[in-house]
């Protein structure tokens, strides 16, 4: 028997999948949930197996080629193209942080927490009863679509599509991100 006060939980991307899993499996421990650029996972065994294979190949490449080459490729992903709009100093700091990762840590994350490894949660979404705010960046059409699908399945959820930003809303418009988070938490404190 777990006894703890419910928390307000915020998750971004992979962390959002984990936060959603936690909220669905431990609803008494979650007061409210905020998901930024998050997904309930891949639906279907074939899609999951394909993703596991791609993630394993990427993990091997990271271990073989090192962090710098991985970060070079990562920064060129279309998912993060909107980060080019950030000031040069912010991009340099982000790169510095990314380069601090270790190859074995990133590879382990892909192998253990990659999208293909995590269970698909689509079928469980209607059971989610905590206040939920979904955030997606306008320049991230994949996650805007996922957010719309999720909102349609979860009663009382709120989807906010943030203009002029992509996958990393918290970096691309931190002021609005903070305003939305604090407003949501204020509405759902109790």
CSV table of C-alpha atoms in Angstrom, one decimal:
chain,number,residue,atom,x,y,z
A,1,UNK,CA,0.0,0.0,0.0
A,2,UNK,CA,1.5,3.3,-1.2
A,3,UNK,CA,0.7,6.3,0.9
A,4,UNK,CA,1.7,9.7,-0.5
A,5,UNK,CA,0.2,13.0,-1.3
A,6,UNK,CA,-0.9,13.4,-4.9
A,7,UNK,CA,1.4,15.4,-7.1
A,8,UNK,CA,1.1,17.6,-10.1
A,9,UNK,CA,3.0,15.8,-12.8
A,10,UNK,CA,4.6,17.4,-15.8
A,11,UNK,CA,6.4,15.3,-18.5
A,12,UNK,CA,8.1,16.3,-21.8
A,13,UNK,CA,8.4,14.0,-24.8
A,14,UNK,CA,9.8,10.6,-23.5
A,15,UNK,CA,9.2,11.9,-19.9
A,16,UNK,CA,5.6,12.6,-21.0
A,17,UNK,CA,5.1,9.0,-21.9
A,18,UNK,CA,6.4,8.0,-18.6
A,19,UNK,CA,4.2,10.5,-16.7
A,20,UNK,CA,1.2,9.3,-18.6
A,21,UNK,CA,2.0,5.7,-17.7
A,22,UNK,CA,2.4,6.7,-14.1
A,23,UNK,CA,-0.9,8.6,-14.0
A,24,UNK,CA,-2.8,5.7,-15.6
A,25,UNK,CA,-1.3,3.1,-13.2
A,26,UNK,CA,-1.3,5.2,-10.0
A,27,UNK,CA,-4.2,7.6,-10.4
A,28,UNK,CA,-4.5,8.2,-6.6
A,29,UNK,CA,-1.0,9.7,-6.6
A,30,UNK,CA,-1.6,12.3,-9.4
A,31,UNK,CA,-3.5,15.5,-8.7
A,32,UNK,CA,-3.1,16.8,-12.3
A,33,UNK,CA,-1.1,16.0,-15.4
A,34,UNK,CA,0.6,18.2,-18.0
A,35,UNK,CA,2.1,16.6,-21.1
A,36,UNK,CA,4.4,18.6,-23.4
A,37,UNK,CA,4.9,17.1,-26.9
A,38,UNK,CA,4.1,13.6,-25.6
A,39,UNK,CA,2.5,10.5,-27.0
A,40,UNK,CA,0.8,7.4,-25.6
A,41,UNK,CA,3.1,5.3,-27.6
A,42,UNK,CA,3.0,3.3,-30.8
A,43,UNK,CA,-0.2,1.3,-31.5
A,44,UNK,CA,0.5,-2.1,-32.9
A,45,UNK,CA,3.1,-4.9,-32.5
A,46,UNK,CA,4.6,-4.3,-36.0
A,47,UNK,CA,5.2,-0.6,-35.4
A,48,UNK,CA,6.7,-1.3,-32.0
A,49,UNK,CA,9.1,-4.0,-33.3
A,50,UNK,CA,10.2,-1.7,-36.1
A,51,UNK,CA,10.9,1.1,-33.6
A,52,UNK,CA,12.8,-1.3,-31.3
A,53,UNK,CA,15.0,-2.3,-34.2
A,54,UNK,CA,15.7,1.3,-35.2
A,55,UNK,CA,16.4,2.3,-31.6
A,56,UNK,CA,18.8,-0.7,-31.2
A,57,UNK,CA,20.6,0.4,-34.4
A,58,UNK,CA,20.9,4.0,-33.1
A,59,UNK,CA,22.1,2.7,-29.7
A,60,UNK,CA,24.9,0.8,-31.4
A,61,UNK,CA,25.8,3.8,-33.5
A,62,UNK,CA,26.0,6.0,-30.4
A,63,UNK,CA,28.3,3.5,-28.7
A,64,UNK,CA,30.4,3.1,-31.9
A,65,UNK,CA,30.6,6.7,-33.1
A,66,UNK,CA,30.4,8.6,-29.8
A,67,UNK,CA,28.3,11.5,-28.5
A,68,UNK,CA,29.5,14.3,-30.8
A,69,UNK,CA,28.4,12.6,-34.0
A,70,UNK,CA,25.1,11.6,-32.4
A,71,UNK,CA,24.4,15.2,-31.3
A,72,UNK,CA,25.3,16.4,-34.8
A,73,UNK,CA,22.6,14.1,-36.2
A,74,UNK,CA,20.1,14.8,-33.4
A,75,UNK,CA,20.3,18.5,-33.9
A,76,UNK,CA,19.5,18.1,-37.6
A,77,UNK,CA,16.3,16.1,-37.0
A,78,UNK,CA,13.2,17.8,-38.5
A,79,UNK,CA,11.6,17.4,-35.0
A,80,UNK,CA,14.0,20.1,-33.7
A,81,UNK,CA,14.2,22.4,-36.8
A,82,UNK,CA,12.3,25.1,-35.0
A,83,UNK,CA,15.2,25.4,-32.5
A,84,UNK,CA,17.1,27.2,-35.3
A,85,UNK,CA,14.9,30.2,-34.3
A,86,UNK,CA,16.5,30.2,-30.8
A,87,UNK,CA,19.3,32.8,-30.2
A,88,UNK,CA,22.8,31.4,-30.9
A,89,UNK,CA,23.7,31.5,-27.2
A,90,UNK,CA,20.7,29.3,-26.4
A,91,UNK,CA,21.5,26.8,-29.1
A,92,UNK,CA,25.2,26.7,-27.9
A,93,UNK,CA,24.1,26.0,-24.3
A,94,UNK,CA,21.7,23.3,-25.5
A,95,UNK,CA,24.5,21.7,-27.5
A,96,UNK,CA,26.9,21.9,-24.5
A,97,UNK,CA,24.3,20.1,-22.3
A,98,UNK,CA,23.7,17.4,-25.0
A,99,UNK,CA,27.4,16.8,-25.3
A,100,UNK,CA,27.6,16.1,-21.5
A,101,UNK,CA,25.6,12.9,-22.0
A,102,UNK,CA,27.4,9.5,-22.0
A,103,UNK,CA,27.2,7.1,-24.9
A,104,UNK,CA,26.3,4.1,-22.7
A,105,UNK,CA,23.6,6.2,-20.9
A,106,UNK,CA,21.9,7.3,-24.2
A,107,UNK,CA,22.1,3.8,-25.6
A,108,UNK,CA,20.6,2.3,-22.5
A,109,UNK,CA,17.8,4.8,-22.6
A,110,UNK,CA,17.0,3.9,-26.2
A,111,UNK,CA,17.1,0.2,-25.4
A,112,UNK,CA,15.1,0.4,-22.2
A,113,UNK,CA,12.8,3.4,-22.6
A,114,UNK,CA,12.5,3.9,-26.3
A,115,UNK,CA,9.0,4.3,-27.8
A,116,UNK,CA,8.9,0.8,-29.0
A,117,UNK,CA,9.7,-0.6,-25.6
A,118,UNK,CA,7.0,1.3,-23.8
A,119,UNK,CA,3.5,-0.2,-23.8
A,120,UNK,CA,0.9,1.5,-26.0
A,121,UNK,CA,-1.5,3.4,-23.8
A,122,UNK,CA,-4.1,4.5,-26.4
A,123,UNK,CA,-6.7,2.1,-25.2
A,124,UNK,CA,-6.3,3.2,-21.6
A,125,UNK,CA,-6.7,7.0,-22.3
A,126,UNK,CA,-10.5,7.1,-21.7
A,127,UNK,CA,-9.9,5.9,-18.1
A,128,UNK,CA,-7.7,8.9,-17.3
A,129,UNK,CA,-9.7,11.0,-14.8
A,130,UNK,CA,-7.2,13.6,-13.6
A,131,UNK,CA,-7.1,17.1,-14.9
A,132,UNK,CA,-5.0,17.0,-18.0
A,133,UNK,CA,-3.4,19.8,-20.1
A,134,UNK,CA,-1.8,18.7,-23.4
A,135,UNK,CA,0.8,21.1,-25.0
A,136,UNK,CA,2.0,20.9,-28.6
A,137,UNK,CA,3.9,23.3,-30.7
A,138,UNK,CA,2.3,24.6,-33.9
A,139,UNK,CA,5.5,23.8,-35.8
A,140,UNK,CA,5.4,20.2,-34.6
A,141,UNK,CA,2.5,18.8,-36.7
A,142,UNK,CA,3.0,15.2,-35.7
A,143,UNK,CA,2.5,16.0,-32.0
A,144,UNK,CA,-0.3,18.5,-32.7
A,145,UNK,CA,-2.1,15.5,-34.4
A,146,UNK,CA,-1.3,13.2,-31.5
A,147,UNK,CA,-2.5,15.8,-29.0
A,148,UNK,CA,-5.8,16.1,-30.9
A,149,UNK,CA,-6.3,12.4,-30.9
A,150,UNK,CA,-5.5,12.2,-27.2
A,151,UNK,CA,-7.8,15.1,-26.3
A,152,UNK,CA,-10.7,13.4,-28.2
A,153,UNK,CA,-10.3,10.3,-26.0
A,154,UNK,CA,-9.9,11.9,-22.6
A,155,UNK,CA,-12.9,13.7,-21.1
A,156,UNK,CA,-12.1,17.1,-19.7
A,157,UNK,CA,-8.6,17.3,-21.2
A,158,UNK,CA,-7.4,20.6,-22.6
A,159,UNK,CA,-5.1,20.8,-25.7
A,160,UNK,CA,-3.1,24.0,-26.1
A,161,UNK,CA,-1.4,24.4,-29.5
A,162,UNK,CA,1.3,27.0,-29.0
A,163,UNK,CA,2.0,29.3,-31.9
A,164,UNK,CA,5.4,29.7,-33.5
A,165,UNK,CA,7.2,26.9,-31.6
A,166,UNK,CA,8.0,23.3,-32.2
A,167,UNK,CA,8.7,20.2,-30.1
A,168,UNK,CA,10.5,22.0,-27.2
A,169,UNK,CA,7.9,24.6,-26.1
A,170,UNK,CA,9.7,25.1,-22.8
A,171,UNK,CA,12.8,26.3,-24.6
A,172,UNK,CA,11.2,28.1,-27.5
A,173,UNK,CA,8.7,30.2,-25.6
A,174,UNK,CA,9.6,29.8,-21.9
A,175,UNK,CA,7.5,32.8,-20.8
A,176,UNK,CA,4.2,31.4,-22.3
A,177,UNK,CA,5.1,27.9,-21.1
A,178,UNK,CA,5.5,29.1,-17.5
A,179,UNK,CA,2.3,31.1,-17.7
A,180,UNK,CA,0.3,28.1,-19.0
A,181,UNK,CA,1.8,25.8,-16.4
A,182,UNK,CA,1.2,28.1,-13.5
A,183,UNK,CA,-2.3,28.9,-14.6
A,184,UNK,CA,-3.2,25.3,-15.0
A,185,UNK,CA,-1.7,24.4,-11.6
A,186,UNK,CA,-3.5,27.3,-10.0
A,187,UNK,CA,-6.8,26.1,-11.4
A,188,UNK,CA,-6.2,22.5,-10.2
A,189,UNK,CA,-4.7,23.1,-6.8
A,190,UNK,CA,-6.7,21.6,-4.1
